[in-house]
Amino acid sequence: MLWIIDLTLEILSFISPQIYGQGFFQDQVPLKGQECCSQITSTTKSEVPDYFDTTLGQFAGPTQTGGAPFLAQTNVAPFPGISYIPNTPLETQVPIPGNVHNHNIFQRLANLSPYFPNPRGFGVQEYPIPCGSIVTWLNMVHRHGSRYPEISGRERTLGKKIMGAKGKFTASGALEFLNNWKFMLGAEILVPIGKQELFNSGTLHYYNYGHLFPNNGSKIIARTTTQRRMVESAEYFLAGFFGLGWTRNATLELVIEGDNFNNTMAGYKLCHHSNSQTAYKGILSVDDWAQVYLTDAYLRTKGMISGDLDWTFNDTYNAQALCAYETVALGFSHWCGLFTFEEWEGFEYSLDIGFSALVGFQSPVGRAIGIGYVEEVLARMQHHVITNAAAQINITLDNNTVTFPTNQSLNFDFSHDANIISILAAFGLTQFSKFLPTTHIVEREFVLGYLEPFAGRLDIEIIQAPAPVNSNRSDPKIYLEGPPTSYVHFILNQRTIPLGRSLEKCGKRDDGWCEFETFLQVQKKQIEIADFDFACFGEYESGKYGDVTDGRPAR
Ligand SMILES: *[C@@H]1O[C@H](CO)[C@@H](O)[C@H](O)[C@H]1NC(C)=O
Ligand SMILES: *[C@@H]1O[C@H](CO)[C@@H](O)[C@H](O)[C@H]1NC(C)=O
Ligand SMILES: *[C@@H]1O[C@H](CO)[C@@H](O)[C@H](O)[C@H]1NC(C)=O
Ligand SMILES: *[C@@H]1O[C@H](CO)[C@@H](O)[C@H](O)[C@H]1NC(C)=O
Ligand SMILES: *[C@@H]1O[C@H](CO)[C@@H](O)[C@H](O)[C@H]1NC(C)=O
Ligand SMILES: *[C@@H]1O[C@H](CO)[C@@H](O)[C@H](O)[C@H]1NC(C)=O
Ligand SMILES: *[C@@H]1O[C@H](CO)[C@@H](O)[C@H](O)[C@H]1NC(C)=O
Ligand SMILES: *[C@@H]1O[C@H](CO)[C@@H](O)[C@H](O)[C@H]1NC(C)=O
């Protein structure tokens, strides 16, 4: 069921060869403005190297536009008995059975939630920068915004199946909408709210870090991958940060996202086992959990259909994903109200399990996929290029300050959900490593919607202090005796990750920071732990879900 994952992994074609391919729905749905690479290919030969040319459209991946939304027509809100809340822009005022506490199910959609700041934090309070200290540096890695399903996504197969059975079945009760329903989703590229998410984030980052932009007229390099949604996400972000004239302030570098290309923003492309069955055994655990939480829903919805539509268990699961995708693409989805609040919690947990198993601490390649990026962050922190082939780093690009500047105080990169989860694992953030059983939902730190919703972002700051900052931040004595000291501060979706909680040497600090030199030391060790060559290319048995607990193969 892990088609929901961002990356178009080769394995998806292995799991579902019959659904792999493009343009399935072109004959069923009138698609306007059909996009293809040739439309954005420039006609004149560009003066700049390919990696600085954002108009080429090479390695853009599949790009398929969907039907145009018509919420003015299709919005069924307001619902009886609920006061009217205008759509902003999504219509999320959907009555969910069993939602006694009026929780927002759109924040329970794991990696398919539209962006929201983590509402509960990661275990520490937020503290202001003490007077006399300064934020001097930022490294951001940002997920692209809300998108259509992947080209190989199983909810697309479900869409096709339903459209193919039109007129042969009748749906009733909560499923009655299906009689008039149309599949209207495109594939892979950003939907409107996805563009807004990135623009908003660029704006937010300008408020937070605008001061760090060099005021001497020089431009910064920002990096993304060649995939269409990745390029556009970076562009919308930069427009939010600088305005529409952002090309005067930043140069966008596109690193090729393609099989066997080295790319730290798509680290699974050069890690054999992330694309093989070795890593994918864990995927079965999602099905185990689905059987637990979704069987009721399956039987219930099956009973609402008469005639010739063979409604399966998997269809039921994929229908939950359709709620998420239709909401961001069309503004509103009838599928959402079909499931109870408990079933939405189950859906969320299924993706928590899936990502833990595939790219997190329960995956033998969890750390390996993200380790190249960690090495890049460490190199930037220490102002040097990378000269030795390491992990999935492209040395051609990283051994050159033109393409890998080492003195920028603002570093903006763009990536995918799975890759960023692996980056968190590679940094050794074991607070997210808890095993998630497939029999029941447990309390956990690994709530995917808090880690990588659409447009999720990890901000890493360096803070320079005139003296050591007291780790007890309620103590009136802010600075201790000692020399000027720098700190590393991790912020994921606008909340601090307490580094000391996972990396013992960082110490128990109220503010979750880690002293700079200590951080560098600790991270050097993490590179060894990731065991890139063996994890990605070695020969080992992956075992069953739960055998791997530390994001690398057990040796
Ligand atoms: C349902 O999907 C899972 C993959 O998530 C697959 O293993 C299983 O075979 C599918 N079942 C059916 C009946 O298609
Ligand atoms: C301008 O800013 C860039 C980036 O911070 C820096 O590398 C460069 O040395 C600066 N040049 C001058 C003349 O200050
Ligand atoms: C971006 O560059 C333009 C042209 O050099 C300049 O006027 C503008 O101030 C820059 N933006 C920022 C945020 O520095
Ligand atoms: C490294 O990047 C360069 C520039 O985009 C590209 O030509 C080359 O194929 C890349 N190499 C690998 C192994 O990814
Ligand atoms: C890195 O760049 C330097 C200077 O251009 C060059 O001498 C060296 O051979 C390069 N190293 C690699 C591994 O490409
Ligand atoms: C790509 O990564 C592999 C594995 O680390 C390495 O052997 C190769 O030299 C890298 N290629 C480039 C161009 O960096
Ligand atoms: C980058 O900054 C470091 C010190 O922060 C300095 O030693 C180095 O020369 C600078 N490199 C470039 C290319 O500006
Ligand atoms: C932190 O400082 C406050 C105020 O001095 C004190 O009451 C508290 O016990 C200290 N906490 C710890 C864990 O030392």
Short mmCIF file of C-alpha atoms in Angstrom, two decimals, residues 194-468:
data_model
loop_
_atom_site.label_atom_id
_atom_site.label_comp_id
_atom_site.label_asym_id
_atom_site.label_seq_id
_atom_site.Cartn_x
_atom_site.Cartn_y
_atom_site.Cartn_z
CA GLY A 194 0.99 22.95 -2.79
CA LYS A 195 2.15 26.11 -4.51
CA GLN A 196 0.67 28.24 -1.76
CA GLU A 197 2.37 26.13 0.92
CA LEU A 198 5.78 26.85 -0.58
CA PHE A 199 5.08 30.52 -1.17
CA ASN A 200 3.91 30.85 2.43
CA SER A 201 6.98 29.05 3.68
CA GLY A 202 9.26 31.34 1.66
CA THR A 203 7.47 34.28 3.23
CA LEU A 204 7.81 32.79 6.72
CA HIS A 205 11.48 32.08 6.16
CA TYR A 206 12.04 35.64 5.00
CA TYR A 207 10.55 36.94 8.25
CA ASN A 208 12.68 34.51 10.21
CA TYR A 209 15.95 34.75 8.30
CA GLY A 210 15.81 37.66 5.83
CA HIS A 211 18.63 39.33 7.77
CA LEU A 212 21.00 36.49 6.86
CA PHE A 213 20.81 37.28 3.16
CA PRO A 214 24.10 38.93 2.13
CA ASN A 215 23.48 42.64 1.60
CA ASN A 216 26.46 43.01 -0.74
CA GLY A 217 24.48 42.14 -3.85
CA SER A 218 25.80 38.62 -4.25
CA LYS A 219 23.47 35.74 -5.07
CA ILE A 220 23.01 32.52 -3.18
CA ILE A 221 22.76 29.03 -4.66
CA ALA A 222 19.64 27.05 -3.74
CA ARG A 223 19.33 23.38 -4.68
CA THR A 224 16.48 21.17 -5.76
CA THR A 225 16.07 18.13 -8.00
CA THR A 226 15.03 18.01 -11.64
CA GLN A 227 11.55 16.65 -10.94
CA ARG A 228 8.83 19.05 -11.97
CA ARG A 229 7.21 19.40 -8.55
CA MET A 230 10.62 19.86 -6.99
CA VAL A 231 11.63 22.67 -9.34
CA GLU A 232 8.31 24.42 -8.90
CA SER A 233 8.38 24.05 -5.11
CA ALA A 234 11.77 25.75 -5.00
CA GLU A 235 10.58 28.50 -7.32
CA TYR A 236 7.44 29.23 -5.28
CA PHE A 237 9.50 29.26 -2.10
CA LEU A 238 12.05 31.67 -3.54
CA ALA A 239 9.25 33.89 -4.84
CA GLY A 240 7.88 33.97 -1.29
CA PHE A 241 11.28 34.76 0.18
CA PHE A 242 12.54 37.35 -2.33
CA GLY A 243 9.55 38.25 -4.47
CA LEU A 244 8.99 37.57 -8.15
CA GLY A 245 12.42 38.97 -8.98
CA TRP A 246 14.09 36.17 -6.99
CA THR A 247 16.42 35.25 -9.88
CA ARG A 248 18.36 38.42 -9.04
CA ASN A 249 18.99 37.04 -5.55
CA ALA A 250 19.30 33.30 -5.98
CA THR A 251 20.41 30.79 -8.57
CA LEU A 252 18.54 27.52 -8.55
CA GLU A 253 20.66 24.43 -9.06
CA LEU A 254 18.92 21.28 -10.30
CA VAL A 255 20.50 18.00 -9.31
CA ILE A 256 19.44 15.11 -11.52
CA GLU A 257 16.84 12.87 -9.93
CA GLY A 258 17.07 9.65 -11.85
CA ASP A 259 18.00 6.02 -11.33
CA ASN A 260 21.65 5.57 -10.41
CA PHE A 261 22.33 9.30 -10.24
CA ASN A 262 24.01 10.59 -7.10
CA ASN A 263 21.64 12.97 -5.39
CA THR A 264 21.46 13.62 -1.67
CA MET A 265 17.99 15.12 -2.06
CA ALA A 266 16.79 11.81 -3.52
CA GLY A 267 19.22 9.51 -1.75
CA TYR A 268 17.40 6.26 -2.57
CA LYS A 269 18.30 6.63 -6.24
CA LEU A 270 21.82 5.43 -5.52
CA CYS A 271 21.15 2.84 -2.85
CA HIS A 272 20.39 -0.52 -4.36
CA HIS A 273 18.56 -2.04 -1.41
CA SER A 274 16.18 0.87 -1.00
CA ASN A 275 14.77 -0.21 -4.33
CA SER A 276 14.88 -3.93 -3.73
CA GLN A 277 12.82 -6.39 -1.77
CA THR A 278 15.34 -6.16 1.03
CA ALA A 279 13.84 -2.91 2.22
CA TYR A 280 10.37 -3.73 1.10
CA LYS A 281 9.68 -6.67 3.36
CA GLY A 282 8.57 -4.15 5.94
CA ILE A 283 5.80 -3.02 3.65
CA LEU A 284 3.83 -6.14 4.54
CA SER A 285 3.48 -4.82 8.08
CA VAL A 286 1.22 -2.08 6.73
CA ASP A 287 -1.17 -4.72 5.43
CA ASP A 288 -1.13 -6.51 8.79
CA TRP A 289 -2.19 -3.31 10.51
CA ALA A 290 -4.77 -2.47 7.86
CA GLN A 291 -6.49 -5.79 8.51
CA VAL A 292 -6.88 -4.72 12.12
CA TYR A 293 -8.25 -1.22 11.72
CA LEU A 294 -10.03 -1.30 8.38
CA THR A 295 -12.00 -4.55 8.24
CA ASP A 296 -15.15 -2.94 9.67
CA ALA A 297 -14.96 -0.15 7.12
CA TYR A 298 -14.45 -2.64 4.32
CA LEU A 299 -17.52 -4.68 5.22
CA ARG A 300 -19.57 -1.54 5.80
CA THR A 301 -18.69 0.08 2.48
CA LYS A 302 -18.99 -3.16 0.54
CA GLY A 303 -22.56 -3.38 1.82
CA MET A 304 -23.33 0.00 0.29
CA ILE A 305 -22.65 -1.20 -3.25
CA SER A 306 -24.95 -3.32 -5.36
CA GLY A 307 -24.34 -4.42 -8.91
CA ASP A 308 -21.13 -4.92 -10.79
CA LEU A 309 -18.33 -3.31 -8.82
CA ASP A 310 -16.10 -5.73 -6.98
CA TRP A 311 -15.23 -3.61 -3.94
CA THR A 312 -12.11 -5.04 -2.26
CA PHE A 313 -10.33 -4.50 1.00
CA ASN A 314 -7.53 -2.67 -0.79
CA ASP A 315 -10.06 -0.43 -2.52
CA THR A 316 -11.24 0.62 0.92
CA TYR A 317 -7.73 1.58 1.94
CA ASN A 318 -7.11 3.40 -1.30
CA ALA A 319 -10.39 5.26 -0.86
CA GLN A 320 -8.96 6.81 2.30
CA ALA A 321 -6.02 8.08 0.29
CA LEU A 322 -8.46 9.49 -2.27
CA CYS A 323 -9.93 11.67 0.50
CA ALA A 324 -6.51 13.18 1.02
CA TYR A 325 -5.69 13.63 -2.65
CA GLU A 326 -9.06 14.96 -3.73
CA THR A 327 -9.10 17.45 -0.90
CA VAL A 328 -5.83 19.07 -1.97
CA ALA A 329 -6.55 18.79 -5.70
CA LEU A 330 -10.23 19.73 -5.84
CA GLY A 331 -10.83 21.48 -2.52
CA PHE A 332 -13.21 18.92 -1.06
CA SER A 333 -13.72 15.17 -1.06
CA HIS A 334 -16.80 13.07 -0.35
CA TRP A 335 -14.55 10.15 0.60
CA CYS A 336 -13.48 11.79 3.86
CA GLY A 337 -16.87 11.54 5.57
CA LEU A 338 -17.14 7.85 4.72
CA PHE A 339 -14.74 6.84 7.49
CA THR A 340 -14.92 7.18 11.24
CA PHE A 341 -12.45 9.21 13.26
CA GLU A 342 -10.93 5.99 14.57
CA GLU A 343 -10.40 4.78 11.02
CA TRP A 344 -8.56 8.00 10.22
CA GLU A 345 -6.32 7.39 13.21
CA GLY A 346 -5.75 3.93 11.80
CA PHE A 347 -4.87 5.32 8.39
CA GLU A 348 -2.38 7.72 9.91
CA TYR A 349 -0.78 4.92 11.90
CA SER A 350 -0.53 2.72 8.79
CA LEU A 351 1.67 5.31 7.15
CA ASP A 352 3.71 5.78 10.32
CA ILE A 353 4.42 2.04 10.18
CA GLY A 354 5.12 2.14 6.46
CA PHE A 355 7.64 4.96 6.60
CA SER A 356 9.36 3.54 9.70
CA ALA A 357 9.69 0.22 7.91
CA LEU A 358 10.76 1.59 4.56
CA VAL A 359 12.96 4.60 5.26
CA GLY A 360 13.10 5.06 9.05
CA PHE A 361 14.73 3.21 11.91
CA GLN A 362 12.98 -0.07 11.04
CA SER A 363 14.62 -0.05 7.61
CA PRO A 364 18.10 -1.44 6.90
CA VAL A 365 18.70 1.54 4.58
CA GLY A 366 16.99 4.13 6.78
CA ARG A 367 20.22 5.88 7.72
CA ALA A 368 22.05 5.17 4.46
CA ILE A 369 19.52 7.01 2.30
CA GLY A 370 19.98 10.19 4.33
CA ILE A 371 23.68 10.05 5.19
CA GLY A 372 25.00 11.85 2.11
CA TYR A 373 22.90 14.85 3.01
CA VAL A 374 24.22 14.78 6.58
CA GLU A 375 27.76 14.86 5.19
CA GLU A 376 26.88 17.88 3.10
CA VAL A 377 25.50 19.74 6.10
CA LEU A 378 28.67 18.98 8.06
CA ALA A 379 30.82 20.17 5.15
CA ARG A 380 28.88 23.43 4.91
CA MET A 381 29.16 23.93 8.66
CA GLN A 382 32.93 23.58 8.36
CA HIS A 383 33.22 25.60 5.14
CA HIS A 384 34.78 22.95 2.96
CA VAL A 385 33.90 21.21 -0.28
CA ILE A 386 33.66 17.42 -0.46
CA THR A 387 36.52 15.74 -2.27
CA ASN A 388 36.06 12.07 -1.50
CA ALA A 389 33.27 10.07 -3.05
CA ALA A 390 30.98 9.40 -0.14
CA ALA A 391 27.49 7.92 -0.02
CA GLN A 392 25.19 9.35 -2.71
CA ILE A 393 27.00 12.68 -3.01
CA ASN A 394 27.72 13.91 -6.54
CA ILE A 395 31.39 14.83 -6.26
CA THR A 396 31.38 16.68 -9.56
CA LEU A 397 29.00 19.18 -7.96
CA ASP A 398 30.19 19.09 -4.35
CA ASN A 399 33.90 19.46 -5.07
CA ASN A 400 33.30 22.93 -6.48
CA THR A 401 32.24 26.09 -4.66
CA VAL A 402 30.31 27.24 -7.75
CA THR A 403 27.85 24.39 -7.29
CA PHE A 404 28.52 23.71 -3.59
CA PRO A 405 29.18 27.07 -1.94
CA THR A 406 30.69 26.67 1.48
CA ASN A 407 30.32 30.15 2.88
CA GLN A 408 26.62 30.85 2.47
CA SER A 409 24.75 31.83 5.60
CA LEU A 410 21.48 30.79 3.95
CA ASN A 411 21.28 27.31 2.47
CA PHE A 412 18.01 26.19 0.88
CA ASP A 413 17.52 22.61 -0.37
CA PHE A 414 14.39 20.80 -1.51
CA SER A 415 13.65 17.11 -1.18
CA HIS A 416 11.05 14.37 -0.66
CA ASP A 417 9.26 13.02 2.41
CA ALA A 418 10.98 9.64 2.45
CA ASN A 419 14.38 11.25 1.98
CA ILE A 420 13.87 13.72 4.82
CA ILE A 421 12.73 10.93 7.15
CA SER A 422 15.98 9.16 6.30
CA ILE A 423 17.94 12.35 6.93
CA LEU A 424 16.44 12.48 10.44
CA ALA A 425 17.48 8.86 10.95
CA ALA A 426 20.96 9.53 9.57
CA PHE A 427 21.41 12.39 12.05
CA GLY A 428 20.81 9.71 14.69
CA LEU A 429 17.54 11.13 16.03
CA THR A 430 16.56 7.94 17.80
CA GLN A 431 13.69 9.65 19.55
CA PHE A 432 11.81 8.60 16.40
CA SER A 433 12.96 4.98 16.47
CA LYS A 434 10.27 3.29 18.54
CA PHE A 435 8.97 0.04 17.11
CA LEU A 436 5.37 0.40 15.99
CA PRO A 437 3.40 -2.82 16.50
CA THR A 438 0.91 -3.88 13.82
CA THR A 439 -1.70 -4.99 16.33
CA HIS A 440 -2.63 -1.71 17.99
CA ILE A 441 -1.80 1.98 17.98
CA VAL A 442 0.86 3.07 20.48
CA GLU A 443 1.95 6.45 21.85
CA ARG A 444 4.84 7.53 19.68
CA GLU A 445 7.09 10.35 18.60
CA PHE A 446 7.01 9.13 15.03
CA VAL A 447 3.79 10.77 13.91
CA LEU A 448 4.44 11.23 10.23
CA GLY A 449 2.10 14.19 9.92
CA TYR A 450 4.23 16.02 12.50
CA LEU A 451 7.45 15.05 10.70
CA GLU A 452 6.72 15.27 6.99
CA PRO A 453 3.34 16.64 5.95
CA PHE A 454 3.34 18.16 2.47
CA ALA A 455 5.78 21.10 2.54
CA GLY A 456 7.38 19.86 5.79
CA ARG A 457 10.73 21.48 6.51
CA LEU A 458 13.79 20.97 8.68
CA ASP A 459 15.63 24.16 9.63
CA ILE A 460 19.09 23.81 11.15
CA GLU A 461 20.43 26.97 12.77
CA ILE A 462 23.80 27.89 14.17
CA ILE A 463 23.61 30.26 17.13
CA GLN A 464 26.72 32.10 18.33
CA ALA A 465 26.79 33.03 22.00
CA PRO A 466 29.33 35.25 23.80
CA ALA A 467 29.69 32.59 26.53
CA PRO A 468 28.18 29.15 27.27
#
